[in-house]
JSON list of C-alpha atoms in Angstrom, two decimals:
[
{"chain": "A", "resi": 1, "resn": "MET", "atom": "CA", "xyz": [109.27, 45.40, 192.91]},
{"chain": "A", "resi": 2, "resn": "LYS", "atom": "CA", "xyz": [109.59, 41.76, 193.85]},
{"chain": "A", "resi": 3, "resn": "TRP", "atom": "CA", "xyz": [111.56, 39.34, 191.67]},
{"chain": "A", "resi": 4, "resn": "SER", "atom": "CA", "xyz": [108.44, 37.20, 191.39]},
{"chain": "A", "resi": 5, "resn": "ASP", "atom": "CA", "xyz": [106.62, 40.15, 189.80]},
{"chain": "A", "resi": 6, "resn": "VAL", "atom": "CA", "xyz": [109.16, 40.11, 186.96]},
{"chain": "A", "resi": 7, "resn": "SER", "atom": "CA", "xyz": [109.98, 36.42, 186.71]},
{"chain": "A", "resi": 8, "resn": "GLY", "atom": "CA", "xyz": [106.37, 35.18, 186.76]},
{"chain": "A", "resi": 9, "resn": "PRO", "atom": "CA", "xyz": [105.28, 36.51, 183.35]},
{"chain": "A", "resi": 10, "resn": "THR", "atom": "CA", "xyz": [108.71, 35.70, 181.88]},
{"chain": "A", "resi": 11, "resn": "VAL", "atom": "CA", "xyz": [108.63, 32.06, 182.98]},
{"chain": "A", "resi": 12, "resn": "ALA", "atom": "CA", "xyz": [105.05, 31.74, 181.73]},
{"chain": "A", "resi": 13, "resn": "LEU", "atom": "CA", "xyz": [106.03, 33.11, 178.31]},
{"chain": "A", "resi": 14, "resn": "GLN", "atom": "CA", "xyz": [109.03, 30.80, 178.06]},
{"chain": "A", "resi": 15, "resn": "GLN", "atom": "CA", "xyz": [106.90, 27.80, 178.97]},
{"chain": "A", "resi": 16, "resn": "GLN", "atom": "CA", "xyz": [104.33, 28.77, 176.35]},
{"chain": "A", "resi": 17, "resn": "LEU", "atom": "CA", "xyz": [107.08, 29.31, 173.77]},
{"chain": "A", "resi": 18, "resn": "LEU", "atom": "CA", "xyz": [108.49, 25.87, 174.51]},
{"chain": "A", "resi": 19, "resn": "ARG", "atom": "CA", "xyz": [105.09, 24.24, 174.05]},
{"chain": "A", "resi": 20, "resn": "ASP", "atom": "CA", "xyz": [104.40, 26.15, 170.84]},
{"chain": "A", "resi": 21, "resn": "LEU", "atom": "CA", "xyz": [107.88, 25.53, 169.47]},
{"chain": "A", "resi": 22, "resn": "SER", "atom": "CA", "xyz": [107.57, 21.80, 170.11]},
{"chain": "A", "resi": 23, "resn": "HIS", "atom": "CA", "xyz": [104.24, 21.78, 168.29]},
{"chain": "A", "resi": 24, "resn": "GLU", "atom": "CA", "xyz": [105.54, 23.79, 165.33]},
{"chain": "A", "resi": 25, "resn": "LEU", "atom": "CA", "xyz": [108.56, 21.52, 164.86]},
{"chain": "A", "resi": 26, "resn": "ARG", "atom": "CA", "xyz": [106.43, 18.40, 164.52]},
{"chain": "A", "resi": 27, "resn": "THR", "atom": "CA", "xyz": [105.18, 19.29, 161.03]},
{"chain": "A", "resi": 28, "resn": "PRO", "atom": "CA", "xyz": [108.57, 19.81, 159.31]},
{"chain": "A", "resi": 29, "resn": "LEU", "atom": "CA", "xyz": [110.02, 16.80, 161.14]},
{"chain": "A", "resi": 30, "resn": "SER", "atom": "CA", "xyz": [107.12, 14.66, 159.91]},
{"chain": "A", "resi": 31, "resn": "ARG", "atom": "CA", "xyz": [107.67, 15.89, 156.35]},
{"chain": "A", "resi": 32, "resn": "LEU", "atom": "CA", "xyz": [111.36, 15.03, 156.63]},
{"chain": "A", "resi": 33, "resn": "ARG", "atom": "CA", "xyz": [110.52, 11.50, 157.77]},
{"chain": "A", "resi": 34, "resn": "VAL", "atom": "CA", "xyz": [108.12, 11.03, 154.86]},
{"chain": "A", "resi": 35, "resn": "ALA", "atom": "CA", "xyz": [110.71, 12.40, 152.42]},
{"chain": "A", "resi": 36, "resn": "CYS", "atom": "CA", "xyz": [113.42, 10.06, 153.70]},
{"chain": "A", "resi": 37, "resn": "GLU", "atom": "CA", "xyz": [111.11, 7.05, 153.40]},
{"chain": "A", "resi": 38, "resn": "SER", "atom": "CA", "xyz": [109.93, 8.00, 149.91]},
{"chain": "A", "resi": 39, "resn": "GLU", "atom": "CA", "xyz": [111.46, 7.05, 146.59]},
{"chain": "A", "resi": 40, "resn": "GLN", "atom": "CA", "xyz": [112.29, 10.58, 145.48]},
{"chain": "A", "resi": 41, "resn": "ASP", "atom": "CA", "xyz": [115.44, 11.04, 143.45]},
{"chain": "A", "resi": 42, "resn": "LEU", "atom": "CA", "xyz": [118.47, 12.41, 145.26]},
{"chain": "A", "resi": 43, "resn": "GLU", "atom": "CA", "xyz": [118.13, 15.96, 143.94]},
{"chain": "A", "resi": 44, "resn": "GLN", "atom": "CA", "xyz": [114.48, 16.26, 145.04]},
{"chain": "A", "resi": 45, "resn": "LEU", "atom": "CA", "xyz": [115.35, 14.83, 148.44]},
{"chain": "A", "resi": 46, "resn": "ARG", "atom": "CA", "xyz": [118.16, 17.35, 148.89]},
{"chain": "A", "resi": 47, "resn": "GLU", "atom": "CA", "xyz": [115.85, 20.24, 147.99]},
{"chain": "A", "resi": 48, "resn": "ARG", "atom": "CA", "xyz": [113.19, 19.04, 150.44]},
{"chain": "A", "resi": 49, "resn": "ILE", "atom": "CA", "xyz": [115.69, 18.55, 153.28]},
{"chain": "A", "resi": 50, "resn": "SER", "atom": "CA", "xyz": [117.28, 21.95, 152.65]},
{"chain": "A", "resi": 51, "resn": "ARG", "atom": "CA", "xyz": [113.89, 23.70, 152.64]},
{"chain": "A", "resi": 52, "resn": "GLU", "atom": "CA", "xyz": [112.72, 22.04, 155.85]},
{"chain": "A", "resi": 53, "resn": "VAL", "atom": "CA", "xyz": [116.03, 22.62, 157.67]},
{"chain": "A", "resi": 54, "resn": "ASP", "atom": "CA", "xyz": [116.03, 26.30, 156.67]},
{"chain": "A", "resi": 55, "resn": "GLY", "atom": "CA", "xyz": [112.48, 26.67, 157.98]},
{"chain": "A", "resi": 56, "resn": "MET", "atom": "CA", "xyz": [113.28, 24.99, 161.29]},
{"chain": "A", "resi": 57, "resn": "GLN", "atom": "CA", "xyz": [116.40, 27.12, 161.70]},
{"chain": "A", "resi": 58, "resn": "ARG", "atom": "CA", "xyz": [114.39, 30.34, 161.21]},
{"chain": "A", "resi": 59, "resn": "LEU", "atom": "CA", "xyz": [111.78, 29.09, 163.65]},
{"chain": "A", "resi": 60, "resn": "VAL", "atom": "CA", "xyz": [114.31, 28.31, 166.39]},
{"chain": "A", "resi": 61, "resn": "GLU", "atom": "CA", "xyz": [116.24, 31.56, 165.85]},
{"chain": "A", "resi": 62, "resn": "ASP", "atom": "CA", "xyz": [113.07, 33.66, 166.02]},
{"chain": "A", "resi": 63, "resn": "ALA", "atom": "CA", "xyz": [111.85, 31.87, 169.15]},
{"chain": "A", "resi": 64, "resn": "LEU", "atom": "CA", "xyz": [115.21, 32.40, 170.86]},
{"chain": "A", "resi": 65, "resn": "GLN", "atom": "CA", "xyz": [115.20, 36.07, 169.86]},
{"chain": "A", "resi": 66, "resn": "LEU", "atom": "CA", "xyz": [111.72, 36.56, 171.29]},
{"chain": "A", "resi": 67, "resn": "ALA", "atom": "CA", "xyz": [112.70, 34.86, 174.55]},
{"chain": "A", "resi": 68, "resn": "TRP", "atom": "CA", "xyz": [115.83, 37.04, 174.79]},
{"chain": "A", "resi": 69, "resn": "LEU", "atom": "CA", "xyz": [113.86, 40.25, 174.22]},
{"chain": "A", "resi": 70, "resn": "ASP", "atom": "CA", "xyz": [111.44, 39.27, 176.97]},
{"chain": "A", "resi": 71, "resn": "THR", "atom": "CA", "xyz": [114.07, 38.34, 179.56]},
{"chain": "A", "resi": 72, "resn": "GLU", "atom": "CA", "xyz": [116.92, 40.79, 178.88]},
{"chain": "A", "resi": 73, "resn": "ARG", "atom": "CA", "xyz": [116.80, 43.69, 181.36]},
{"chain": "A", "resi": 74, "resn": "THR", "atom": "CA", "xyz": [120.10, 45.43, 180.55]},
{"chain": "A", "resi": 75, "resn": "PRO", "atom": "CA", "xyz": [119.48, 48.88, 179.01]},
{"chain": "A", "resi": 76, "resn": "LEU", "atom": "CA", "xyz": [120.21, 48.97, 175.29]},
{"chain": "A", "resi": 77, "resn": "PRO", "atom": "CA", "xyz": [122.81, 51.39, 173.87]},
{"chain": "A", "resi": 78, "resn": "ASP", "atom": "CA", "xyz": [121.02, 54.58, 172.85]},
{"chain": "A", "resi": 79, "resn": "GLU", "atom": "CA", "xyz": [121.81, 56.51, 169.68]},
{"chain": "A", "resi": 80, "resn": "ALA", "atom": "CA", "xyz": [120.38, 58.90, 167.11]},
{"chain": "A", "resi": 81, "resn": "ILE", "atom": "CA", "xyz": [118.83, 57.17, 164.07]},
{"chain": "A", "resi": 82, "resn": "GLN", "atom": "CA", "xyz": [117.73, 58.79, 160.83]},
{"chain": "A", "resi": 83, "resn": "VAL", "atom": "CA", "xyz": [114.62, 56.87, 159.80]},
{"chain": "A", "resi": 84, "resn": "GLN", "atom": "CA", "xyz": [114.85, 57.70, 156.09]},
{"chain": "A", "resi": 85, "resn": "ALA", "atom": "CA", "xyz": [118.37, 56.26, 155.80]},
{"chain": "A", "resi": 86, "resn": "LEU", "atom": "CA", "xyz": [117.39, 53.17, 157.79]},
{"chain": "A", "resi": 87, "resn": "TRP", "atom": "CA", "xyz": [114.38, 52.64, 155.52]},
{"chain": "A", "resi": 88, "resn": "GLU", "atom": "CA", "xyz": [116.56, 52.83, 152.40]},
{"chain": "A", "resi": 89, "resn": "MET", "atom": "CA", "xyz": [118.82, 50.11, 153.72]},
{"chain": "A", "resi": 90, "resn": "LEU", "atom": "CA", "xyz": [115.96, 47.84, 154.77]},
{"chain": "A", "resi": 91, "resn": "THR", "atom": "CA", "xyz": [114.02, 48.25, 151.52]},
{"chain": "A", "resi": 92, "resn": "GLU", "atom": "CA", "xyz": [117.09, 47.35, 149.50]},
{"chain": "A", "resi": 93, "resn": "ASN", "atom": "CA", "xyz": [117.29, 44.06, 151.38]},
{"chain": "A", "resi": 94, "resn": "ALA", "atom": "CA", "xyz": [113.51, 43.55, 151.15]},
{"chain": "A", "resi": 95, "resn": "CYS", "atom": "CA", "xyz": [113.51, 44.04, 147.38]},
{"chain": "A", "resi": 96, "resn": "TYR", "atom": "CA", "xyz": [116.28, 41.48, 147.02]},
{"chain": "A", "resi": 97, "resn": "GLU", "atom": "CA", "xyz": [114.43, 38.92, 149.17]},
{"chain": "A", "resi": 98, "resn": "SER", "atom": "CA", "xyz": [110.92, 39.43, 147.78]},
{"chain": "A", "resi": 99, "resn": "GLY", "atom": "CA", "xyz": [111.54, 40.43, 144.19]},
{"chain": "A", "resi": 100, "resn": "TRP", "atom": "CA", "xyz": [109.50, 43.59, 144.72]},
{"chain": "A", "resi": 101, "resn": "PRO", "atom": "CA", "xyz": [110.60, 46.70, 142.79]},
{"chain": "A", "resi": 102, "resn": "ALA", "atom": "CA", "xyz": [111.67, 49.66, 144.93]},
{"chain": "A", "resi": 103, "resn": "SER", "atom": "CA", "xyz": [108.87, 51.72, 143.34]},
{"chain": "A", "resi": 104, "resn": "GLN", "atom": "CA", "xyz": [106.33, 49.78, 145.44]},
{"chain": "A", "resi": 105, "resn": "LEU", "atom": "CA", "xyz": [108.01, 50.68, 148.74]},
{"chain": "A", "resi": 106, "resn": "HIS", "atom": "CA", "xyz": [107.40, 54.35, 149.49]},
{"chain": "A", "resi": 107, "resn": "CYS", "atom": "CA", "xyz": [108.90, 56.53, 152.22]},
{"chain": "A", "resi": 108, "resn": "ALA", "atom": "CA", "xyz": [106.94, 59.70, 152.97]},
{"chain": "A", "resi": 109, "resn": "VAL", "atom": "CA", "xyz": [109.12, 60.87, 155.89]},
{"chain": "A", "resi": 110, "resn": "ASP", "atom": "CA", "xyz": [112.01, 63.16, 155.01]},
{"chain": "A", "resi": 111, "resn": "SER", "atom": "CA", "xyz": [115.53, 63.55, 156.34]},
{"chain": "A", "resi": 112, "resn": "SER", "atom": "CA", "xyz": [114.31, 65.57, 159.35]},
{"chain": "A", "resi": 113, "resn": "CYS", "atom": "CA", "xyz": [112.89, 62.43, 160.97]},
{"chain": "A", "resi": 114, "resn": "TRP", "atom": "CA", "xyz": [115.37, 61.35, 163.64]},
{"chain": "A", "resi": 115, "resn": "VAL", "atom": "CA", "xyz": [114.55, 59.08, 166.58]},
{"chain": "A", "resi": 116, "resn": "ARG", "atom": "CA", "xyz": [116.46, 57.84, 169.60]},
{"chain": "A", "resi": 117, "resn": "GLY", "atom": "CA", "xyz": [116.86, 54.14, 170.18]},
{"chain": "A", "resi": 118, "resn": "ASN", "atom": "CA", "xyz": [119.01, 51.12, 169.57]},
{"chain": "A", "resi": 119, "resn": "LEU", "atom": "CA", "xyz": [119.85, 50.80, 165.88]},
{"chain": "A", "resi": 120, "resn": "ASN", "atom": "CA", "xyz": [120.05, 47.01, 165.67]},
{"chain": "A", "resi": 121, "resn": "THR", "atom": "CA", "xyz": [116.84, 46.46, 167.61]},
{"chain": "A", "resi": 122, "resn": "LEU", "atom": "CA", "xyz": [114.87, 49.12, 165.73]},
{"chain": "A", "resi": 123, "resn": "ALA", "atom": "CA", "xyz": [116.15, 47.80, 162.39]},
{"chain": "A", "resi": 124, "resn": "GLN", "atom": "CA", "xyz": [114.96, 44.32, 163.30]},
{"chain": "A", "resi": 125, "resn": "ALA", "atom": "CA", "xyz": [111.53, 45.60, 164.33]},
{"chain": "A", "resi": 126, "resn": "LEU", "atom": "CA", "xyz": [111.02, 47.67, 161.18]},
{"chain": "A", "resi": 127, "resn": "GLU", "atom": "CA", "xyz": [112.34, 44.86, 158.98]},
{"chain": "A", "resi": 128, "resn": "ASN", "atom": "CA", "xyz": [109.84, 42.40, 160.48]},
{"chain": "A", "resi": 129, "resn": "ILE", "atom": "CA", "xyz": [106.99, 44.88, 159.99]},
{"chain": "A", "resi": 130, "resn": "LEU", "atom": "CA", "xyz": [108.05, 45.49, 156.39]},
{"chain": "A", "resi": 131, "resn": "ARG", "atom": "CA", "xyz": [108.28, 41.77, 155.63]},
{"chain": "A", "resi": 132, "resn": "ASN", "atom": "CA", "xyz": [104.82, 41.26, 157.09]},
{"chain": "A", "resi": 133, "resn": "ALA", "atom": "CA", "xyz": [103.40, 44.05, 154.92]},
{"chain": "A", "resi": 134, "resn": "ILE", "atom": "CA", "xyz": [104.97, 42.65, 151.74]},
{"chain": "A", "resi": 135, "resn": "ARG", "atom": "CA", "xyz": [103.85, 39.11, 152.57]},
{"chain": "A", "resi": 136, "resn": "HIS", "atom": "CA", "xyz": [100.20, 40.13, 152.91]},
{"chain": "A", "resi": 137, "resn": "SER", "atom": "CA", "xyz": [100.04, 42.62, 150.05]},
{"chain": "A", "resi": 138, "resn": "PRO", "atom": "CA", "xyz": [98.57, 41.81, 146.64]},
{"chain": "A", "resi": 139, "resn": "LYS", "atom": "CA", "xyz": [100.67, 41.68, 143.50]},
{"chain": "A", "resi": 140, "resn": "GLY", "atom": "CA", "xyz": [101.42, 45.25, 142.51]},
{"chain": "A", "resi": 141, "resn": "GLY", "atom": "CA", "xyz": [100.48, 46.56, 145.96]},
{"chain": "A", "resi": 142, "resn": "VAL", "atom": "CA", "xyz": [102.20, 49.51, 147.60]},
{"chain": "A", "resi": 143, "resn": "VAL", "atom": "CA", "xyz": [103.71, 49.68, 151.09]},
{"chain": "A", "resi": 144, "resn": "THR", "atom": "CA", "xyz": [104.21, 53.15, 152.56]},
{"chain": "A", "resi": 145, "resn": "LEU", "atom": "CA", "xyz": [106.13, 54.45, 155.57]},
{"chain": "A", "resi": 146, "resn": "ASP", "atom": "CA", "xyz": [104.84, 57.78, 156.86]},
{"chain": "A", "resi": 147, "resn": "GLY", "atom": "CA", "xyz": [104.86, 59.71, 160.11]},
{"chain": "A", "resi": 148, "resn": "ARG", "atom": "CA", "xyz": [104.56, 62.97, 161.99]},
{"chain": "A", "resi": 149, "resn": "ARG", "atom": "CA", "xyz": [106.26, 64.66, 164.91]},
{"chain": "A", "resi": 150, "resn": "ASP", "atom": "CA", "xyz": [104.17, 64.51, 168.09]},
{"chain": "A", "resi": 151, "resn": "GLY", "atom": "CA", "xyz": [105.84, 66.52, 170.85]},
{"chain": "A", "resi": 152, "resn": "ASP", "atom": "CA", "xyz": [108.81, 64.57, 172.19]},
{"chain": "A", "resi": 153, "resn": "PHE", "atom": "CA", "xyz": [107.95, 61.59, 169.98]},
{"chain": "A", "resi": 154, "resn": "TRP", "atom": "CA", "xyz": [107.74, 60.53, 166.37]},
{"chain": "A", "resi": 155, "resn": "HIS", "atom": "CA", "xyz": [104.58, 58.68, 165.40]},
{"chain": "A", "resi": 156, "resn": "LEU", "atom": "CA", "xyz": [105.53, 56.45, 162.45]},
{"chain": "A", "resi": 157, "resn": "TRP", "atom": "CA", "xyz": [103.24, 54.09, 160.58]},
{"chain": "A", "resi": 158, "resn": "LEU", "atom": "CA", "xyz": [103.61, 51.48, 157.86]},
{"chain": "A", "resi": 159, "resn": "GLU", "atom": "CA", "xyz": [100.59, 50.85, 155.64]},
{"chain": "A", "resi": 160, "resn": "ASP", "atom": "CA", "xyz": [99.94, 48.02, 153.21]},
{"chain": "A", "resi": 161, "resn": "GLU", "atom": "CA", "xyz": [97.12, 47.23, 150.78]},
{"chain": "A", "resi": 162, "resn": "GLY", "atom": "CA", "xyz": [96.46, 43.69, 151.97]},
{"chain": "A", "resi": 163, "resn": "GLY", "atom": "CA", "xyz": [92.88, 44.20, 153.11]},
{"chain": "A", "resi": 164, "resn": "GLY", "atom": "CA", "xyz": [93.60, 44.34, 156.85]},
{"chain": "A", "resi": 165, "resn": "VAL", "atom": "CA", "xyz": [92.43, 41.91, 159.52]},
{"chain": "A", "resi": 166, "resn": "ALA", "atom": "CA", "xyz": [89.30, 41.46, 161.60]},
{"chain": "A", "resi": 167, "resn": "ASP", "atom": "CA", "xyz": [89.05, 44.05, 164.37]},
{"chain": "A", "resi": 168, "resn": "ALA", "atom": "CA", "xyz": [89.12, 41.25, 166.93]},
{"chain": "A", "resi": 169, "resn": "ASP", "atom": "CA", "xyz": [92.55, 40.20, 165.62]},
{"chain": "A", "resi": 170, "resn": "LEU", "atom": "CA", "xyz": [94.26, 43.60, 165.79]},
{"chain": "A", "resi": 171, "resn": "GLU", "atom": "CA", "xyz": [95.85, 42.68, 169.13]},
{"chain": "A", "resi": 172, "resn": "ARG", "atom": "CA", "xyz": [96.12, 38.92, 168.55]},
{"chain": "A", "resi": 173, "resn": "ILE", "atom": "CA", "xyz": [98.55, 39.37, 165.64]},
{"chain": "A", "resi": 174, "resn": "PHE", "atom": "CA", "xyz": [101.23, 40.38, 168.16]},
{"chain": "A", "resi": 175, "resn": "SER", "atom": "CA", "xyz": [100.98, 37.09, 170.07]},
{"chain": "A", "resi": 176, "resn": "PRO", "atom": "CA", "xyz": [103.60, 34.40, 169.29]},
{"chain": "A", "resi": 177, "resn": "PHE", "atom": "CA", "xyz": [102.63, 31.66, 166.83]},
{"chain": "A", "resi": 178, "resn": "ILE", "atom": "CA", "xyz": [99.27, 33.24, 166.01]},
{"chain": "A", "resi": 179, "resn": "ARG", "atom": "CA", "xyz": [97.98, 32.50, 162.52]},
{"chain": "A", "resi": 180, "resn": "LEU", "atom": "CA", "xyz": [94.73, 34.06, 161.45]},
{"chain": "A", "resi": 181, "resn": "GLU", "atom": "CA", "xyz": [91.85, 32.10, 159.98]},
{"chain": "A", "resi": 182, "resn": "GLY", "atom": "CA", "xyz": [92.64, 30.92, 156.49]},
{"chain": "A", "resi": 183, "resn": "SER", "atom": "CA", "xyz": [96.41, 30.73, 156.99]},
{"chain": "A", "resi": 184, "resn": "LEU", "atom": "CA", "xyz": [98.12, 27.46, 156.20]},
{"chain": "A", "resi": 185, "resn": "PRO", "atom": "CA", "xyz": [100.75, 25.92, 158.53]},
{"chain": "A", "resi": 186, "resn": "GLY", "atom": "CA", "xyz": [104.13, 27.43, 157.72]},
{"chain": "A", "resi": 187, "resn": "GLU", "atom": "CA", "xyz": [102.63, 29.81, 155.17]},
{"chain": "A", "resi": 188, "resn": "GLY", "atom": "CA", "xyz": [104.54, 33.08, 155.25]},
{"chain": "A", "resi": 189, "resn": "GLY", "atom": "CA", "xyz": [106.37, 32.28, 158.48]},
{"chain": "A", "resi": 190, "resn": "PHE", "atom": "CA", "xyz": [105.51, 31.03, 161.93]},
{"chain": "A", "resi": 191, "resn": "GLY", "atom": "CA", "xyz": [103.70, 34.02, 163.44]},
{"chain": "A", "resi": 192, "resn": "LEU", "atom": "CA", "xyz": [106.68, 35.40, 165.38]},
{"chain": "A", "resi": 193, "resn": "GLY", "atom": "CA", "xyz": [107.67, 38.48, 163.36]},
{"chain": "A", "resi": 194, "resn": "LEU", "atom": "CA", "xyz": [105.22, 41.01, 164.82]},
{"chain": "A", "resi": 195, "resn": "SER", "atom": "CA", "xyz": [105.67, 39.65, 168.34]},
{"chain": "A", "resi": 196, "resn": "ILE", "atom": "CA", "xyz": [109.43, 40.18, 168.03]},
{"chain": "A", "resi": 197, "resn": "ALA", "atom": "CA", "xyz": [108.85, 43.65, 166.56]},
{"chain": "A", "resi": 198, "resn": "ARG", "atom": "CA", "xyz": [106.63, 44.76, 169.45]},
{"chain": "A", "resi": 199, "resn": "ASN", "atom": "CA", "xyz": [109.07, 43.47, 172.06]},
{"chain": "A", "resi": 200, "resn": "ALA", "atom": "CA", "xyz": [111.94, 45.21, 170.26]},
{"chain": "A", "resi": 201, "resn": "VAL", "atom": "CA", "xyz": [110.11, 48.55, 170.13]},
{"chain": "A", "resi": 202, "resn": "GLN", "atom": "CA", "xyz": [108.99, 48.30, 173.76]},
{"chain": "A", "resi": 203, "resn": "ARG", "atom": "CA", "xyz": [112.55, 47.58, 174.89]},
{"chain": "A", "resi": 204, "resn": "GLN", "atom": "CA", "xyz": [113.52, 51.08, 173.79]},
{"chain": "A", "resi": 205, "resn": "GLY", "atom": "CA", "xyz": [110.58, 52.82, 175.43]},
{"chain": "A", "resi": 206, "resn": "GLY", "atom": "CA", "xyz": [108.32, 52.86, 172.40]},
{"chain": "A", "resi": 207, "resn": "SER", "atom": "CA", "xyz": [105.00, 51.28, 171.51]},
{"chain": "A", "resi": 208, "resn": "LEU", "atom": "CA", "xyz": [103.62, 49.35, 168.54]},
{"chain": "A", "resi": 209, "resn": "TRP", "atom": "CA", "xyz": [99.97, 48.80, 167.67]},
{"chain": "A", "resi": 210, "resn": "ALA", "atom": "CA", "xyz": [97.79, 47.99, 164.67]},
{"chain": "A", "resi": 211, "resn": "GLU", "atom": "CA", "xyz": [94.68, 49.43, 163.06]},
{"chain": "A", "resi": 212, "resn": "ASN", "atom": "CA", "xyz": [92.78, 48.87, 159.84]},
{"chain": "A", "resi": 213, "resn": "THR", "atom": "CA", "xyz": [92.56, 51.37, 157.01]},
{"chain": "A", "resi": 214, "resn": "GLU", "atom": "CA", "xyz": [90.29, 51.41, 153.97]},
{"chain": "A", "resi": 215, "resn": "THR", "atom": "CA", "xyz": [92.82, 49.39, 151.97]},
{"chain": "A", "resi": 216, "resn": "GLY", "atom": "CA", "xyz": [94.84, 47.35, 154.45]},
{"chain": "A", "resi": 217, "resn": "LEU", "atom": "CA", "xyz": [96.67, 47.22, 157.75]},
{"chain": "A", "resi": 218, "resn": "ARG", "atom": "CA", "xyz": [98.52, 50.07, 159.43]},
{"chain": "A", "resi": 219, "resn": "LEU", "atom": "CA", "xyz": [101.27, 49.29, 161.96]},
{"chain": "A", "resi": 220, "resn": "ASN", "atom": "CA", "xyz": [101.93, 52.29, 164.22]},
{"chain": "A", "resi": 221, "resn": "MET", "atom": "CA", "xyz": [105.15, 52.99, 166.11]},
{"chain": "A", "resi": 222, "resn": "ARG", "atom": "CA", "xyz": [105.70, 55.66, 168.74]},
{"chain": "A", "resi": 223, "resn": "LEU", "atom": "CA", "xyz": [109.40, 56.38, 169.30]},
{"chain": "A", "resi": 224, "resn": "PHE", "atom": "CA", "xyz": [111.38, 59.01, 171.17]},
{"chain": "A", "resi": 225, "resn": "ALA", "atom": "CA", "xyz": [112.34, 61.90, 168.90]},
{"chain": "A", "resi": 226, "resn": "HIS", "atom": "CA", "xyz": [115.91, 63.14, 168.53]},
{"chain": "A", "resi": 227, "resn": "ASP", "atom": "CA", "xyz": [116.46, 66.82, 167.80]},
{"chain": "A", "resi": 228, "resn": "VAL", "atom": "CA", "xyz": [119.32, 67.37, 165.38]},
{"chain": "A", "resi": 229, "resn": "LEU", "atom": "CA", "xyz": [120.96, 70.76, 165.02]},
{"chain": "A", "resi": 230, "resn": "THR", "atom": "CA", "xyz": [123.84, 70.07, 162.65]},
{"chain": "A", "resi": 231, "resn": "VAL", "atom": "CA", "xyz": [124.42, 66.48, 161.68]},
{"chain": "A", "resi": 232, "resn": "SER", "atom": "CA", "xyz": [126.16, 65.21, 158.59]},
{"chain": "A", "resi": 233, "resn": "SER", "atom": "CA", "xyz": [124.39, 62.59, 156.53]},
{"chain": "A", "resi": 234, "resn": "PRO", "atom": "CA", "xyz": [124.91, 59.14, 158.06]},
{"chain": "A", "resi": 235, "resn": "SER", "atom": "CA", "xyz": [126.87, 56.63, 156.08]},
{"chain": "A", "resi": 236, "resn": "ARG", "atom": "CA", "xyz": [125.27, 53.36, 155.04]},
{"chain": "A", "resi": 237, "resn": "ALA", "atom": "CA", "xyz": [127.82, 51.46, 157.10]},
{"chain": "A", "resi": 238, "resn": "SER", "atom": "CA", "xyz": [126.83, 53.33, 160.28]},
{"chain": "A", "resi": 239, "resn": "LEU", "atom": "CA", "xyz": [123.22, 52.23, 159.79]},
{"chain": "A", "resi": 240, "resn": "ALA", "atom": "CA", "xyz": [123.95, 48.57, 159.18]},
{"chain": "A", "resi": 241, "resn": "PRO", "atom": "CA", "xyz": [122.84, 46.24, 161.98]},
{"chain": "A", "resi": 242, "resn": "THR", "atom": "CA", "xyz": [125.56, 44.11, 163.54]},
{"chain": "A", "resi": 243, "resn": "GLY", "atom": "CA", "xyz": [126.51, 41.27, 161.24]},
{"chain": "A", "resi": 244, "resn": "CYS", "atom": "CA", "xyz": [125.00, 42.94, 158.16]},
{"chain": "A", "resi": 245, "resn": "VAL", "atom": "CA", "xyz": [127.54, 43.50, 155.39]},
{"chain": "A", "resi": 246, "resn": "LEU", "atom": "CA", "xyz": [126.50, 46.06, 152.82]},
{"chain": "A", "resi": 247, "resn": "PRO", "atom": "CA", "xyz": [127.90, 46.22, 149.30]}
]
């Protein structure tokens, strides 16, 4: 394989990311300028600046993460991951962030579901998928993780009750900075979460795709299975992504 075969798509993606990132930053920067020139009291101004800076920081961090996933060619460390334990950790964080009760986040896979992959990268992918499901679900909706063994793989899927998307958008939702019709600028993120999730899953030899159900959207993951003979229950600390401190 020629270097140009690899570098061509990568350079094109980075150039597109740079154009999109520049465009996305204009809106919060414009709001900051308006806020600074307004006659808001100091407390309101601080709140506005803090909100806009936090949003821009998330945008830049997500864009850098997506660029890294696309360009990094070094094989990721491979390990056995129990999906049920990983889900419990991620849902605890999701409930704290969103205010959702744990009763609305169901896990239908049992302790026999083990996959092989990189823990940090898989955790990031599943966390982004979960956040997307919560963001687009109605009040009182239920998000469910389920799956089945399929030969040497586990087919996992996450379903929400958000009504789904148009069939023509089932692939578009994985493109960076894509917002579907009816979305407002900055509403619920910048359209990078699912793109990062797909890149993260693909980096460990898996695949991620979407389909509609009768009630919402289903995000499917196909990951390498890990056969466990005798394994003690993993500790919460062993499942925590790097930099994540658990209570």
